[in-house]
PDB file of C-alpha atoms in Angstrom:
ATOM      1  CA  UNK G   1       8.822  18.589  -1.750  1.00 75.00           C
ATOM      2  CA  UNK G   2       8.498  17.294  -5.295  1.00 84.00           C
ATOM      3  CA  UNK G   3       6.585  14.244  -4.066  1.00 78.00           C
ATOM      4  CA  UNK G   4       4.134  16.396  -2.096  1.00 84.00           C
ATOM      5  CA  UNK G   5       3.620  18.665  -5.098  1.00 91.00           C
ATOM      6  CA  UNK G   6       3.011  15.606  -7.289  1.00 88.00           C
ATOM      7  CA  UNK G   7       0.511  14.242  -4.773  1.00 84.00           C
ATOM      8  CA  UNK G   8      -1.395  17.541  -4.645  1.00 92.00           C
ATOM      9  CA  UNK G   9      -1.479  17.812  -8.433  1.00 94.00           C
ATOM     10  CA  UNK G  10      -2.605  14.188  -8.717  1.00 89.00           C
ATOM     11  CA  UNK G  11      -5.440  14.690  -6.235  1.00 89.00           C
ATOM     12  CA  UNK G  12      -6.600  17.871  -7.983  1.00 93.00           C
ATOM     13  CA  UNK G  13      -6.531  16.203 -11.407  1.00 93.00           C
ATOM     14  CA  UNK G  14      -8.365  13.161  -9.999  1.00 88.00           C
ATOM     15  CA  UNK G  15     -11.099  15.320  -8.476  1.00 90.00           C
ATOM     16  CA  UNK G  16     -11.734  17.275 -11.662  1.00 92.00           C
ATOM     17  CA  UNK G  17     -11.260  14.507 -14.227  1.00 92.00           C
ATOM     18  CA  UNK G  18     -13.013  11.771 -12.184  1.00 85.00           C
ATOM     19  CA  UNK G  19     -11.476   8.792 -14.005  1.00 86.00           C
ATOM     20  CA  UNK G  20     -13.506   5.631 -14.530  1.00 89.00           C
ATOM     21  CA  UNK G  21     -12.099   2.403 -13.097  1.00 87.00           C
ATOM     22  CA  UNK G  22     -12.674  -0.552 -15.450  1.00 91.00           C
ATOM     23  CA  UNK G  23     -14.978  -3.219 -14.003  1.00 91.00           C
ATOM     24  CA  UNK G  24     -12.315  -5.881 -14.505  1.00 87.00           C
ATOM     25  CA  UNK G  25      -9.976  -4.039 -12.112  1.00 88.00           C
ATOM     26  CA  UNK G  26     -12.520  -3.081  -9.425  1.00 87.00           C
ATOM     27  CA  UNK G  27     -12.052  -6.216  -7.243  1.00 85.00           C
ATOM     28  CA  UNK G  28      -8.277  -5.723  -7.139  1.00 87.00           C
ATOM     29  CA  UNK G  29      -8.108  -1.976  -6.494  1.00 88.00           C
ATOM     30  CA  UNK G  30      -8.777  -2.051  -2.714  1.00 89.00           C
ATOM     31  CA  UNK G  31      -6.221  -4.818  -2.247  1.00 91.00           C
ATOM     32  CA  UNK G  32      -3.657  -2.894  -4.294  1.00 89.00           C
ATOM     33  CA  UNK G  33      -4.267   0.214  -2.174  1.00 90.00           C
ATOM     34  CA  UNK G  34      -3.773  -1.724   1.077  1.00 93.00           C
ATOM     35  CA  UNK G  35      -0.600  -3.335  -0.316  1.00 92.00           C
ATOM     36  CA  UNK G  36       0.706   0.091  -1.357  1.00 90.00           C
ATOM     37  CA  UNK G  37      -0.049   1.481   2.120  1.00 92.00           C
ATOM     38  CA  UNK G  38       1.927  -1.391   3.624  1.00 94.00           C
ATOM     39  CA  UNK G  39       4.933  -0.453   1.500  1.00 92.00           C
ATOM     40  CA  UNK G  40       4.587   3.238   2.378  1.00 91.00           C
ATOM     41  CA  UNK G  41       4.405   2.564   6.117  1.00 93.00           C
ATOM     42  CA  UNK G  42       7.375   0.209   5.789  1.00 93.00           C
ATOM     43  CA  UNK G  43       9.297   2.919   3.952  1.00 93.00           C
ATOM     44  CA  UNK G  44       8.543   5.511   6.620  1.00 93.00           C
ATOM     45  CA  UNK G  45       9.620   3.065   9.313  1.00 94.00           C
ATOM     46  CA  UNK G  46      12.858   2.315   7.462  1.00 94.00           C
ATOM     47  CA  UNK G  47      13.524   6.027   7.013  1.00 93.00           C
ATOM     48  CA  UNK G  48      13.074   6.658  10.740  1.00 93.00           C
ATOM     49  CA  UNK G  49      15.326   3.693  11.525  1.00 92.00           C
ATOM     50  CA  UNK G  50      17.964   5.106   9.177  1.00 92.00           C
ATOM     51  CA  UNK G  51      17.983   2.115   6.815  1.00 94.00           C
ATOM     52  CA  UNK G  52      15.824   3.444   3.971  1.00 91.00           C
ATOM     53  CA  UNK G  53      16.892   2.469   0.449  1.00 92.00           C
ATOM     54  CA  UNK G  54      14.920   3.866  -2.464  1.00 90.00           C
ATOM     55  CA  UNK G  55      15.485   0.783  -4.636  1.00 93.00           C
ATOM     56  CA  UNK G  56      14.204  -1.512  -1.891  1.00 91.00           C
ATOM     57  CA  UNK G  57      11.178   0.755  -1.436  1.00 91.00           C
ATOM     58  CA  UNK G  58      10.256   0.740  -5.131  1.00 92.00           C
ATOM     59  CA  UNK G  59      10.676  -3.034  -5.405  1.00 93.00           C
ATOM     60  CA  UNK G  60       8.692  -3.561  -2.197  1.00 90.00           C
ATOM     61  CA  UNK G  61       5.941  -1.222  -3.376  1.00 91.00           C
ATOM     62  CA  UNK G  62       5.538  -2.857  -6.779  1.00 92.00           C
ATOM     63  CA  UNK G  63       5.932  -6.433  -5.570  1.00 93.00           C
ATOM     64  CA  UNK G  64       3.418  -5.943  -2.727  1.00 90.00           C
ATOM     65  CA  UNK G  65       0.814  -4.643  -5.159  1.00 91.00           C
ATOM     66  CA  UNK G  66       1.451  -7.314  -7.793  1.00 92.00           C
ATOM     67  CA  UNK G  67       1.579 -10.249  -5.352  1.00 92.00           C
ATOM     68  CA  UNK G  68      -1.564  -9.112  -3.526  1.00 90.00           C
ATOM     69  CA  UNK G  69      -3.436  -8.696  -6.815  1.00 89.00           C
ATOM     70  CA  UNK G  70      -2.241 -12.106  -8.043  1.00 91.00           C
ATOM     71  CA  UNK G  71      -3.403 -13.786  -4.830  1.00 90.00           C
ATOM     72  CA  UNK G  72      -6.854 -12.235  -5.201  1.00 89.00           C
ATOM     73  CA  UNK G  73      -6.946 -13.127  -8.909  1.00 90.00           C
ATOM     74  CA  UNK G  74      -6.035 -16.722  -8.105  1.00 91.00           C
ATOM     75  CA  UNK G  75      -8.747 -16.773  -5.451  1.00 89.00           C
ATOM     76  CA  UNK G  76     -11.283 -15.504  -7.984  1.00 89.00           C
ATOM     77  CA  UNK G  77     -10.269 -18.240 -10.415  1.00 90.00           C
ATOM     78  CA  UNK G  78     -10.644 -20.884  -7.696  1.00 90.00           C
ATOM     79  CA  UNK G  79     -13.954 -19.474  -6.490  1.00 88.00           C
ATOM     80  CA  UNK G  80     -12.649 -18.339  -3.100  1.00 87.00           C
ATOM     81  CA  UNK G  81     -11.821 -14.747  -3.988  1.00 78.00           C
ATOM     82  CA  UNK G  82     -13.524 -13.142  -1.005  1.00 82.00           C
ATOM     83  CA  UNK G  83     -11.762 -15.435   1.472  1.00 86.00           C
ATOM     84  CA  UNK G  84      -8.335 -14.774  -0.043  1.00 84.00           C
ATOM     85  CA  UNK G  85      -9.093 -11.044  -0.230  1.00 87.00           C
ATOM     86  CA  UNK G  86      -9.904 -11.088   3.463  1.00 90.00           C
ATOM     87  CA  UNK G  87      -6.709 -12.990   4.184  1.00 89.00           C
ATOM     88  CA  UNK G  88      -4.587 -10.522   2.219  1.00 89.00           C
ATOM     89  CA  UNK G  89      -6.196  -7.548   3.975  1.00 91.00           C
ATOM     90  CA  UNK G  90      -5.679  -9.144   7.405  1.00 93.00           C
ATOM     91  CA  UNK G  91      -2.005  -9.939   6.768  1.00 93.00           C
ATOM     92  CA  UNK G  92      -1.246  -6.543   5.264  1.00 93.00           C
ATOM     93  CA  UNK G  93      -3.276  -4.851   8.000  1.00 93.00           C
ATOM     94  CA  UNK G  94      -1.181  -6.552  10.662  1.00 96.00           C
ATOM     95  CA  UNK G  95       1.982  -5.351   8.905  1.00 94.00           C
ATOM     96  CA  UNK G  96       0.613  -1.809   8.593  1.00 95.00           C
ATOM     97  CA  UNK G  97      -0.289  -1.621  12.284  1.00 96.00           C
ATOM     98  CA  UNK G  98       3.067  -3.118  13.251  1.00 96.00           C
ATOM     99  CA  UNK G  99       4.873  -0.473  11.199  1.00 95.00           C
ATOM    100  CA  UNK G 100       2.588   2.256  12.573  1.00 94.00           C
ATOM    101  CA  UNK G 101       3.407   1.154  16.122  1.00 94.00           C
ATOM    102  CA  UNK G 102       7.136   1.246  15.367  1.00 94.00           C
ATOM    103  CA  UNK G 103       6.752   4.718  13.842  1.00 94.00           C
ATOM    104  CA  UNK G 104       4.826   5.895  16.902  1.00 94.00           C
ATOM    105  CA  UNK G 105       7.469   4.489  19.240  1.00 93.00           C
ATOM    106  CA  UNK G 106      10.202   6.202  17.252  1.00 93.00           C
ATOM    107  CA  UNK G 107       8.452   9.574  16.988  1.00 92.00           C
ATOM    108  CA  UNK G 108       7.157   9.769  20.569  1.00 92.00           C
ATOM    109  CA  UNK G 109       9.989   7.784  22.165  1.00 86.00           C
ATOM    110  CA  UNK G 110       7.356   5.576  23.778  1.00 73.00           C
TER     111      UNK G 110
END
């Protein structure tokens, strides 16, 4: 319940404050969001499977975001940022849909 309350407060503050994202961070923000979604879906799947560990979730969440951002940063430095961004999104997208399918199978017993 605390997490939901924090989410609601965060959304309300974000709507009213409308924070500015620095231009240096803009290319990495979508990749970080997709990496965070991958960790969240993995955490939900682990919770439904009965193997959820909060420490593993936090480490997975942070490492997914950092590694994805570093891959895109490296791609930008090498001049192939858009290709590596696409690759990161595809790989994380596959993981997200795999976790979503496992969640669906668990919830609907199908």
